[in-house]
Short mmCIF file of C-alpha atoms in Angstrom, two decimals:
data_model
loop_
_atom_site.label_atom_id
_atom_site.label_comp_id
_atom_site.label_asym_id
_atom_site.label_seq_id
_atom_site.Cartn_x
_atom_site.Cartn_y
_atom_site.Cartn_z
CA MET O 174 0.00 0.00 0.00
CA ARG O 175 1.24 3.49 -0.83
CA ALA O 176 2.23 5.41 2.29
CA LYS O 177 0.65 8.80 3.04
CA ARG O 178 3.01 11.70 2.54
CA ARG O 179 3.43 15.17 3.98
CA TYR O 180 5.13 18.11 2.29
CA ILE O 181 7.06 20.80 4.17
CA LEU O 182 7.55 24.21 2.60
CA ALA O 183 10.61 26.15 3.75
CA ARG O 184 12.08 29.47 2.69
CA ILE O 185 15.77 29.56 1.84
CA LEU O 186 17.96 32.21 3.45
CA PRO O 187 19.75 34.36 2.36
CA TYR O 188 17.41 35.68 -0.32
CA GLY O 189 18.53 35.37 -3.90
CA VAL O 190 20.82 32.40 -3.35
CA ALA O 191 20.61 29.80 -6.13
CA VAL O 192 20.38 26.37 -4.55
CA ASP O 193 20.78 23.14 -6.47
CA GLN O 194 18.07 20.58 -5.60
CA ARG O 195 20.63 17.78 -5.27
CA GLN O 196 22.83 19.81 -2.92
CA ALA O 197 19.76 20.79 -0.89
CA TYR O 198 18.83 17.09 -0.60
CA PHE O 199 22.31 16.26 0.73
CA SER O 200 22.01 19.02 3.34
CA VAL O 201 18.55 17.83 4.42
CA ILE O 202 19.73 14.22 4.73
CA GLU O 203 22.90 15.21 6.61
CA ALA O 204 20.96 17.37 9.07
CA ALA O 205 18.21 14.78 9.59
CA THR O 206 20.60 11.85 9.96
CA SER O 207 22.85 13.60 12.43
CA LEU O 208 19.86 14.75 14.52
CA LEU O 209 17.50 11.78 14.31
CA GLY O 210 19.72 8.86 13.32
CA ASP O 211 19.69 6.49 10.34
CA ALA O 212 16.72 4.43 11.51
CA ALA O 213 14.39 7.39 11.98
CA VAL O 214 15.44 9.00 8.69
CA GLY O 215 15.04 5.68 6.88
CA LEU O 216 11.45 5.50 8.10
CA ALA O 217 10.74 9.19 7.38
CA GLN O 218 12.02 8.89 3.78
CA PRO O 219 12.72 12.61 3.32
CA ALA O 220 13.21 13.88 -0.22
CA VAL O 221 13.48 17.29 -1.84
CA VAL O 222 10.75 17.51 -4.46
CA PHE O 223 11.02 21.18 -5.36
CA CYS O 224 13.73 23.80 -4.99
CA GLU O 225 13.11 27.07 -6.80
CA GLY O 226 12.48 30.77 -6.31
CA GLY O 227 13.88 30.86 -2.78
CA TYR O 228 11.69 28.00 -1.56
CA ILE O 229 12.20 24.32 -0.97
CA VAL O 230 9.59 21.57 -0.58
CA VAL O 231 10.61 18.49 1.40
CA ARG O 232 8.53 15.35 1.24
CA CYS O 233 8.33 12.86 4.12
CA ARG O 234 6.04 10.14 5.46
CA ARG O 235 2.99 11.30 7.36
CA GLY O 236 3.67 11.40 11.11
CA THR O 237 7.36 12.30 10.70
CA GLU O 238 6.85 15.87 9.48
CA LYS O 239 7.57 17.42 12.91
CA ASP O 240 10.89 15.58 13.19
CA ILE O 241 11.91 16.53 9.67
CA ALA O 242 10.89 20.17 10.23
CA THR O 243 13.08 20.16 13.37
CA ALA O 244 15.95 18.77 11.34
CA LEU O 245 15.45 21.50 8.71
CA ALA O 246 15.97 24.08 11.46
CA THR O 247 19.48 22.67 12.05
CA ILE O 248 20.68 23.21 8.48
CA THR O 249 23.49 25.75 8.40
CA THR O 250 25.09 25.16 5.00
CA ILE O 251 24.05 24.04 1.53
CA ALA O 252 26.88 23.10 -0.84
CA ASP O 253 29.47 24.65 1.49
CA GLU O 254 27.70 28.02 1.41
CA ARG O 255 26.05 29.43 4.53
CA ALA O 256 22.29 29.00 4.35
CA ALA O 257 19.26 28.41 6.53
CA LEU O 258 15.79 27.01 5.97
CA ARG O 259 12.76 28.61 7.60
CA THR O 260 9.73 26.33 7.71
CA VAL O 261 6.67 28.12 6.35
CA ALA O 262 3.95 25.44 6.26
CA THR O 263 3.23 21.73 6.15
CA SER O 264 0.55 20.19 3.95
CA GLY O 265 -0.64 16.99 2.35
CA THR O 266 -0.36 18.42 -1.17
CA ILE O 267 2.26 20.42 -3.02
CA HIS O 268 -0.60 22.39 -4.61
CA ALA O 269 -1.59 23.83 -1.21
CA LEU O 270 2.01 24.83 -0.50
CA ARG O 271 2.40 26.59 -3.83
CA ARG O 272 -0.29 29.02 -2.71
CA ARG O 273 1.91 29.94 0.28
CA MET O 274 4.93 30.78 -1.86
CA ARG O 275 5.51 34.46 -2.36
CA PRO O 276 8.43 35.07 -4.67
CA ILE O 277 11.13 37.18 -3.04
CA ARG O 278 12.90 39.28 -5.64
CA PRO O 279 15.19 42.31 -5.31
CA LEU O 280 13.21 45.56 -5.57
CA SER O 281 15.50 47.47 -7.88
CA GLU O 282 18.69 47.08 -9.80
CA ALA O 283 21.69 46.07 -7.75
CA GLY O 284 23.82 48.92 -6.48
CA GLU O 285 27.26 49.10 -4.97
CA ALA O 286 28.55 49.98 -1.50
CA GLN O 287 31.84 49.99 0.32
CA VAL O 288 32.07 48.72 3.88
CA GLY O 289 35.57 49.16 5.28
CA GLU O 290 37.98 48.06 2.57
CA THR O 291 35.52 45.72 0.90
CA TYR O 292 33.18 46.39 -2.02
CA PHE O 293 29.72 44.88 -1.90
CA THR O 294 26.85 44.50 -4.36
CA VAL O 295 23.66 45.85 -2.80
CA TYR O 296 20.36 44.00 -3.20
CA ARG O 297 17.24 45.70 -1.87
CA TYR O 298 14.24 43.65 -0.72
CA PRO O 299 10.77 44.54 0.59
CA ARG O 300 10.40 45.88 4.17
CA GLN O 301 13.59 47.99 3.87
CA LYS O 302 15.85 44.94 3.88
CA VAL O 303 19.23 45.30 2.21
CA ASP O 304 21.61 42.40 1.56
CA LEU O 305 25.23 43.19 0.76
CA VAL O 306 27.16 40.50 -1.08
CA GLU O 307 30.91 40.84 -1.35
CA LYS O 308 32.14 41.21 -4.91
CA GLY O 309 33.93 38.05 -5.95
CA ILE O 310 33.47 34.62 -7.44
CA LYS O 311 33.13 32.17 -4.56
CA HIS O 312 32.57 32.16 -0.79
CA GLN O 313 31.70 35.84 -0.74
CA LYS O 314 30.96 37.43 2.60
CA SER O 315 27.39 38.68 3.09
CA LEU O 316 26.13 41.44 5.33
CA PHE O 317 22.48 41.98 6.25
CA PHE O 318 21.46 45.60 6.73
CA THR O 319 18.36 47.76 6.48
CA GLU O 320 17.91 50.84 4.32
CA ALA O 321 18.45 53.05 7.38
CA ASP O 322 21.71 51.27 8.28
CA LEU O 323 23.02 51.80 4.78
CA GLU O 324 22.12 55.50 4.83
CA GLU O 325 23.88 55.95 8.20
CA ARG O 326 27.18 54.69 6.79
CA MET R 85 3.61 38.40 28.01
CA LYS R 86 6.74 39.24 26.02
CA ILE R 87 8.38 36.61 23.86
CA THR R 88 12.09 37.34 23.99
CA ASP R 89 15.15 35.96 22.27
CA ALA R 90 17.56 36.19 25.20
CA SER R 91 20.67 37.05 23.23
CA VAL R 92 21.71 38.09 19.76
CA TYR R 93 25.04 39.57 18.65
CA PRO R 94 24.50 42.23 15.98
CA TYR R 95 27.06 43.81 13.63
CA PRO R 96 30.03 44.29 14.11
CA ALA R 97 30.14 41.12 16.27
CA GLY R 98 28.01 39.38 13.65
CA ASP R 99 27.10 40.03 10.02
CA SER R 100 23.62 41.49 10.55
CA THR R 101 22.78 44.88 11.97
CA LEU R 102 20.56 45.29 15.01
CA ALA R 103 17.77 46.83 12.93
CA ARG R 104 17.81 43.89 10.51
CA MET R 105 17.87 41.35 13.35
CA ALA R 106 14.96 43.17 15.00
CA LEU R 107 13.03 43.06 11.73
CA GLU R 108 13.66 39.34 11.34
CA ALA R 109 12.83 38.64 15.01
CA ALA R 110 9.48 40.39 14.61
CA GLU R 111 8.73 38.26 11.52
CA LEU R 112 9.71 35.13 13.46
CA GLY R 113 7.21 35.83 16.23
CA PHE R 114 9.33 37.56 18.90
CA ASP R 115 8.34 40.85 20.47
CA SER R 116 11.67 41.66 22.10
CA ILE R 117 15.34 40.71 21.82
CA VAL R 118 18.36 41.16 24.04
CA ALA R 119 21.23 42.59 22.00
CA VAL R 120 24.72 42.06 23.36
CA GLY R 121 27.15 44.81 22.44
CA GLU R 122 26.90 48.44 21.48
CA ILE R 123 23.36 49.70 20.82
CA ARG R 124 23.42 53.07 19.07
CA SER R 125 19.83 53.28 17.93
CA GLN R 126 16.53 51.74 19.00
CA PRO R 127 14.89 50.26 15.89
CA SER R 128 11.12 50.46 15.82
CA GLY R 129 8.93 47.39 15.74
CA ILE R 130 10.11 45.35 18.68
CA LYS R 131 11.66 46.12 22.02
CA ILE R 132 15.45 45.96 22.21
CA LEU R 133 17.04 45.24 25.56
CA ARG R 134 20.69 45.84 26.25
CA GLY R 135 22.69 42.81 27.33
CA ALA R 136 26.18 42.47 28.80
CA VAL R 137 28.17 39.24 29.02
CA ILE R 138 30.72 38.72 31.77
CA ASN R 139 33.34 36.08 31.17
CA ALA R 140 35.28 35.77 34.40
CA ALA R 141 37.54 33.22 36.00
CA SER R 142 36.51 33.89 39.58
CA HIS R 143 33.59 35.08 41.64
CA LYS R 144 35.62 38.14 42.74
CA GLU R 145 36.22 39.12 39.14
CA VAL R 146 32.46 38.96 38.48
CA ILE R 147 31.82 41.32 41.43
CA LYS R 148 34.44 43.68 39.99
CA ARG R 149 33.06 43.48 36.45
CA VAL R 150 29.43 44.17 37.39
CA ARG R 151 30.58 47.66 38.45
CA ASP R 152 31.75 48.49 34.90
CA PRO R 153 29.65 51.32 33.42
CA ALA R 154 28.83 49.18 30.35
CA VAL R 155 27.51 46.39 32.55
CA ARG R 156 25.57 48.79 34.79
CA ARG R 157 23.81 50.23 31.74
CA ALA R 158 22.70 46.75 30.65
CA ASP R 159 19.14 45.55 31.16
CA VAL R 160 20.24 41.93 31.37
CA VAL R 161 23.59 40.80 32.79
CA PHE R 162 24.84 37.37 31.68
CA VAL R 163 27.69 35.46 33.26
CA ASN R 164 29.37 32.53 31.53
CA ALA R 165 29.10 29.40 33.65
CA GLY R 166 32.23 27.92 35.15
CA ASP R 167 32.99 25.19 37.65
CA ILE R 168 30.75 24.12 40.53
CA SER R 169 32.03 26.60 43.13
CA PHE R 170 31.97 29.48 40.63
CA ASN R 171 28.37 28.76 39.65
CA ARG R 172 27.24 28.43 43.26
CA ALA R 173 28.82 31.78 44.08
CA VAL R 174 27.77 33.66 40.96
CA VAL R 175 24.03 32.99 41.35
CA SER R 176 24.11 34.92 44.62
CA VAL R 177 25.55 38.10 43.04
CA ASN R 178 22.72 40.66 43.02
CA GLU R 179 23.47 42.21 39.63
CA VAL R 180 23.65 38.90 37.75
CA ASN R 181 20.45 38.01 35.89
CA VAL R 182 21.36 34.99 33.80
CA VAL R 183 23.97 32.20 33.88
CA ARG R 184 24.78 31.25 30.31
CA ASN R 185 27.04 28.88 28.37
CA ILE R 186 25.89 26.01 30.57
CA HIS R 187 26.41 23.52 27.72
CA ALA R 188 30.14 24.19 27.86
CA ALA R 189 30.39 23.59 31.61
CA ARG R 190 31.24 20.24 33.14
CA ARG R 191 28.47 17.85 34.09
CA ASN R 192 26.97 18.75 37.49
CA ALA R 193 28.73 22.15 37.40
CA PHE R 194 25.27 23.59 37.98
CA ASP R 195 24.04 21.44 40.84
CA HIS R 196 21.10 21.40 43.28
CA VAL R 197 22.76 24.01 45.55
CA ALA R 198 23.17 26.49 42.68
CA ALA R 199 19.65 25.62 41.49
CA ARG R 200 18.11 26.35 44.89
CA THR R 201 19.99 29.66 45.21
CA ALA R 202 19.04 30.63 41.64
CA ALA R 203 15.38 29.92 42.42
CA ASP R 204 15.54 31.98 45.63
CA ARG R 205 17.24 34.95 43.97
CA GLY R 206 15.43 34.78 40.62
CA VAL R 207 18.57 34.14 38.57
CA ALA R 208 17.86 32.41 35.26
CA VAL R 209 19.81 29.77 33.38
CA ASP R 210 20.11 30.27 29.63
CA ILE R 211 19.39 27.57 27.09
CA SER R 212 21.29 28.47 23.94
CA LEU R 213 20.01 26.99 20.70
CA ALA R 214 23.33 27.55 18.92
CA PRO R 215 24.90 24.24 20.04
CA ILE R 216 21.78 22.32 18.96
CA ILE R 217 21.72 24.01 15.56
CA GLN R 218 25.41 24.26 14.80
CA PHE R 219 27.07 21.33 16.54
CA ARG R 220 27.00 17.79 15.26
CA GLY R 221 27.74 14.40 16.87
CA THR R 222 29.03 14.07 20.43
CA LYS R 223 29.23 17.83 20.99
CA ARG R 224 25.51 18.21 20.31
CA GLN R 225 24.69 15.11 22.35
CA LYS R 226 26.61 16.59 25.29
CA ALA R 227 24.74 19.90 24.98
CA LEU R 228 21.36 18.11 24.86
CA GLN R 229 22.36 16.09 27.91
CA ARG R 230 23.30 19.26 29.84
CA TYR R 231 20.01 20.90 28.91
CA ALA R 232 18.05 17.82 30.01
CA ASP R 233 19.89 17.93 33.37
CA ILE R 234 19.12 21.65 33.75
CA LEU R 235 15.48 21.01 32.88
CA SER R 236 15.10 18.35 35.56
CA LEU R 237 16.66 20.73 38.13
CA GLN R 238 14.35 23.52 36.95
CA ARG R 239 11.28 21.29 37.37
CA ARG R 240 12.38 20.51 40.91
CA TYR R 241 13.55 23.93 42.13
CA GLY R 242 11.67 26.31 39.85
CA PHE R 243 14.42 28.76 38.84
CA PRO R 244 13.71 30.70 35.61
CA LEU R 245 15.03 29.56 32.25
CA THR R 246 15.70 31.79 29.25
CA ILE R 247 16.05 30.69 25.63
CA SER R 248 18.47 32.40 23.28
CA SER R 249 19.42 31.86 19.68
CA ASP R 250 22.91 33.38 20.27
CA ALA R 251 22.57 34.47 16.66
CA ARG R 252 25.32 36.43 14.98
CA SER R 253 23.43 36.50 11.72
CA ILE R 254 19.81 36.56 10.60
CA MET R 255 20.49 33.06 9.27
CA GLU R 256 21.00 31.84 12.84
CA GLN R 257 17.72 33.26 14.14
CA ARG R 258 14.88 30.76 14.48
CA SER R 259 11.12 31.18 14.72
CA VAL R 260 9.16 30.58 17.91
CA ARG R 261 7.74 27.39 16.37
CA GLU R 262 11.25 26.14 15.55
CA VAL R 263 12.41 27.04 19.07
CA ARG R 264 9.59 24.86 20.44
CA SER R 265 10.56 21.89 18.30
CA LEU R 266 14.28 22.25 19.06
CA CYS R 267 13.59 22.45 22.80
CA ALA R 268 11.38 19.34 22.56
CA LEU R 269 14.57 17.44 21.68
CA PHE R 270 15.62 17.50 25.34
CA GLY R 271 12.12 17.08 26.73
CA MET R 272 10.90 20.63 27.20
CA THR R 273 7.14 20.96 26.87
CA GLY R 274 5.36 23.74 24.98
CA VAL R 275 4.26 25.40 28.23
CA GLU R 276 7.81 25.35 29.58
CA VAL R 277 9.11 26.90 26.35
CA SER R 278 6.49 29.68 26.52
CA ASP R 279 7.43 30.31 30.13
CA ALA R 280 11.14 30.43 29.30
CA LEU R 281 10.58 32.81 26.37
CA ALA R 282 8.72 35.15 28.73
CA SER R 283 11.37 34.94 31.49
CA VAL R 284 13.46 37.90 30.32
CA GLY R 285 10.42 40.16 30.72
CA ARG R 286 9.97 38.93 34.27
CA LEU R 287 13.69 39.43 35.04
CA THR R 288 13.73 43.01 33.80
CA GLU R 289 10.33 43.94 35.20
CA PRO R 290 9.84 41.72 38.26
CA GLU R 291 6.37 41.40 39.73
CA LEU R 292 6.39 43.35 42.98
CA PRO R 293 3.83 43.17 45.77
CA VAL R 294 0.94 45.61 45.44
CA LYS R 295 1.43 48.71 47.58
CA VAL R 296 -1.55 50.51 49.11
CA VAL R 297 -0.78 54.21 48.72
CA ALA R 298 -3.91 55.77 50.19
#
């Protein structure tokens, strides 16, 4: 008999980070296995079914969704980049979760700012949030400001 | 009842400014946070309390440090836990509000004597979520074990508990719902978590007996 499933919707932090579904799956499995153990994760059968637009949907067996959501809260990196998952909702269908997804896109074109000696690309988001990403190719430092903080500098 | 994250470390200690952390905390269901470090402005939205952390080797050093102007300005004074005699002594210092870093202390470093004194004097013990989120393997197991020990002492003696994310970034902040599920890992019930999240409010504004003025 086919087991009942639950789907967990989580938002990916920081905003604008492109996460590969496969890498996200590895992070979910690592976090769940280290927190709950192989046996519990084997029974929960977690899988990443969707990873796009700043959101991730994790599938698991019904009854294990609380444990998996707890494990998602312990994720600190995805593909060696700092990241976090914030659980938004749990549902029995992906369709219901899609209604909860609100795309998070930068408000305007990226600007530039200097903090200390370092140059950052500025991304503005709703609610006066400003993310500064160090200019570079890999493992860039990020700073999280607000519009007011940026104006004060 | 205020729901407080008992300690965050904003920029420059971390990578997120106080205003941004306050914004995120409000979205995550908190209505106040304790910020450790320099607070230059009071962002609107949620209440920001000033916190000071004392890391001392001896009880005498703690007494000396609580007289520092920076510590005296603080709304909440934290002291890092040490060995058994240090912890027993530090909970009886008037200015100390919270004993933190208990996961890093030795087993039984916070014993029944310290617990009874903490309960009498209203000194809280901090449960930091950082070791549960960031550590893996034996380190995390040890932290969960310490927290379970503290919880059993708290149930017996009734001293306050506080819960902190110890976040240095918005990525380390967790929602109230996530705090509940992480605390359930060492046996804390939903009611106990709610109580612990409201403890900072009770520490900073203690309930005093009603005075008849006329």
